[in-house]
Amino acid sequence: MGLRSRQKKLVIVESPTKAKTISNFLGSDYIVESSYGHVRDLPKGKLGVLVEENFEPQYVIPRKNQKTVTALKKLKAKATSVILATDEDREGEAIAWHLTQALQLDENSTERIVFHEITEPAIQEALLHPRTINSNLVNAQQARRVIDRLVGYKLSPFLWKKISRGLSAGRVQSVALRLIVEREHEIKDFKPDEYWTIEGAFTTDEHESFEASLFKIKGKALLRFDIHSQKEAEEITQRLPSLSYSIADVQKTEIKKTPPAPFTTSTLQQEASKRLRFSSKKTMMLAQRLYENGHITYMRTDSVNLSQESKVAAHRWISEHLGSAYVLSEGRTFKNKSRLAQEAHEAIRPTKPDNSPELFTSERDETRLYDLIWRRFIASQLPHARFDATSVDVQGGDYIFRANGNILIFDGFLKIWQTKFEERNLPHLQKDQPVHLDKVTPTQHFTEPPSRYSEATLIKTLEAYGIGRPSTYAPTISLIQTRNYVLKNAQRKFEPTELGEIVAKVLIENFADIVNVDFTATIEEEFDTIALGGIVWQRVVSDFYGPFEKNLNERYETVSKEDIVPEKTGILCELCGKEMIIKFGRFGKFIACSGYPECKNTKPAHEPPSLDMRCPKCNVGDVVQKRTRKGRIFYGCNRWPECDFASWKNPKEEERDKKTEDRKEEKK
DNA sequence: CAGTGAGCGAGCTTCCGCTTGACTT
């Protein structure tokens, strides 16, 4: 036994599930183990970057990784050799390199293998062509890590000093916050613009009716604001009834709708939020369970690749259950959008496509998420949907109306993946056929402000800018909420808190180019140059840090706490007579006595919004709207703590509901 | 269901991106 185990080779990957899969392919000559992600990192308690010594990182093995490293060291001692088989990207290469350092392996001779899919032939093939660690790729990761550390650990203390302790800033979280804050400003500044549309109801001689919208006047297509007022709309509508109308043109085309790609982390989080109302955190927790129980492939991915086997399995399921009309002759392939997407990774899909959700029994939410993943995958291998689109122009004098018809002729992937679309039926119409205008309806519209970000749209936006990774979308969204920078309102949309507004303002005014959506994209280009061996990584860090540090030092001097949150109020303390001043805490501004700690008098800086009704409990105070620590709205008496009335429901609405109930009772 | 800050001065707060269990209430 001892002799046998000494002959084994140790293969290290990053996750235990991947280890198990590969172990099944490799048999008894190999032992496959997992590193559980990065084994070394910068220390949590200090900067950990020796800026003056060419940005030398001071890596440590965090306590929680000690056990893993000790175990791997033991296995290494018994093994004939070690093979590093982590992902073929920047982070994967760095994990491999940190392993050589933590396990005292020779980084220039330790075997490094990569594969483009986790199948037996692919892994056997990879074992035949080992390489060594690509230090350029490792260095690109070090630059990324060090810049993130410098930004985070230099900007956060600035906020502690100038605003309040415990705050944070970073390349990713601060841009997320900025997006939410700036969207709020756009909404606040929005001025609605009026415009009108004119609809006509037509009938044919055969008494078939249809609707069309005014589309052209004197050969000129109407733009959105061409009819800007009621007066303009009425001028047009007056002229229309007296004209005689006929069909000027009929165009028929076939429209194809292609199925969406199978899920990545980002699109899964978006759809689960939209369709199931799951937070990204909940989605990831459920997906992790599905993954660990072998039901789905890995849930942190930005790739839309599908293995050939999975396509074959989908093909089989489709032909058995949906019939030959739904079978594609060849599997459908999707292109990866993300520049950093990993060819070796797959989209999130069911591991056994035959396990359709009806057969699936487990916790309800888990099943619903599986159902979503399964449908999206099957749909991706179905034919496109086809529509007959008809466009009909109706002319009367100088005026042309247009009607659009849309009829589904083949549902294709829509059979499995339902999406909203409107079918609109038009009667059979021919060119030059006369029609009658029965009714003209002018409609007033107003442009609407952009909508606040939801989890879904925020993740979509961050991903589009290349900010954050599949493993960080959900944690980032949690972080800006636990920091009290943003809240989710009743519609599950993000609104900045007073604190979030102030933090964003300070960062934008003083560190504009860092909390910018383009910052990540710009440095990613630099990281690419490092990865190709075009520049040393410390040079990139130094070019960034020089100007950054200079600016930071200046801002420490020039930005005063008093400018950010002025303290003066002019109010005198009713307990001790000293002046009351504005203080800034975790929950925003509040008013406190300047005699602290002798006098601990405080009051809220903002009066809570009043419902303008008597407190139902004490009949003396007024009911006001307040928020709990977590941000949830509740209603209480303004005489608190003398009166302890509190309710989740709006007591005014409750009263009204009760009255209508009573009226119903009376009628009976 | 309803909060919050400083200090002799020590020690701490904080980033992003990999990956899962292991402290206890």
XYZ file of C-alpha atoms (C1' of nucleotides) in Angstrom, chain A residues 15 38 144 160 168 171-173 298 472 587 596 640 645 648, chain B residues 1-6 12-20:
30
model
C -12.666 23.078 -6.515
C -6.502 31.007 -3.755
C -4.706 43.520 -10.672
C -13.002 57.313 7.652
C -15.338 51.562 2.250
C -12.819 49.871 -7.901
C -16.013 47.830 -8.215
C -18.281 48.802 -5.306
C -20.608 25.196 -12.342
C -18.382 39.052 -7.231
C -27.570 55.945 9.268
C -21.029 65.370 24.485
C -42.293 57.659 20.891
C -47.691 52.535 18.707
C -46.020 47.598 9.360
C -40.450 47.642 14.517
C -37.559 53.434 17.078
C -30.383 54.003 15.467
C -26.125 57.108 15.576
C -20.453 60.171 17.958
C -14.840 61.062 21.088
C -9.332 48.411 14.451
C -12.262 49.632 10.353
C -11.053 48.764 4.399
C -10.155 46.104 -1.391
C -11.260 42.207 -5.474
C -11.573 37.489 -6.881
C -10.791 32.456 -6.289
C -13.345 28.676 -3.321
C -16.319 26.129 0.603
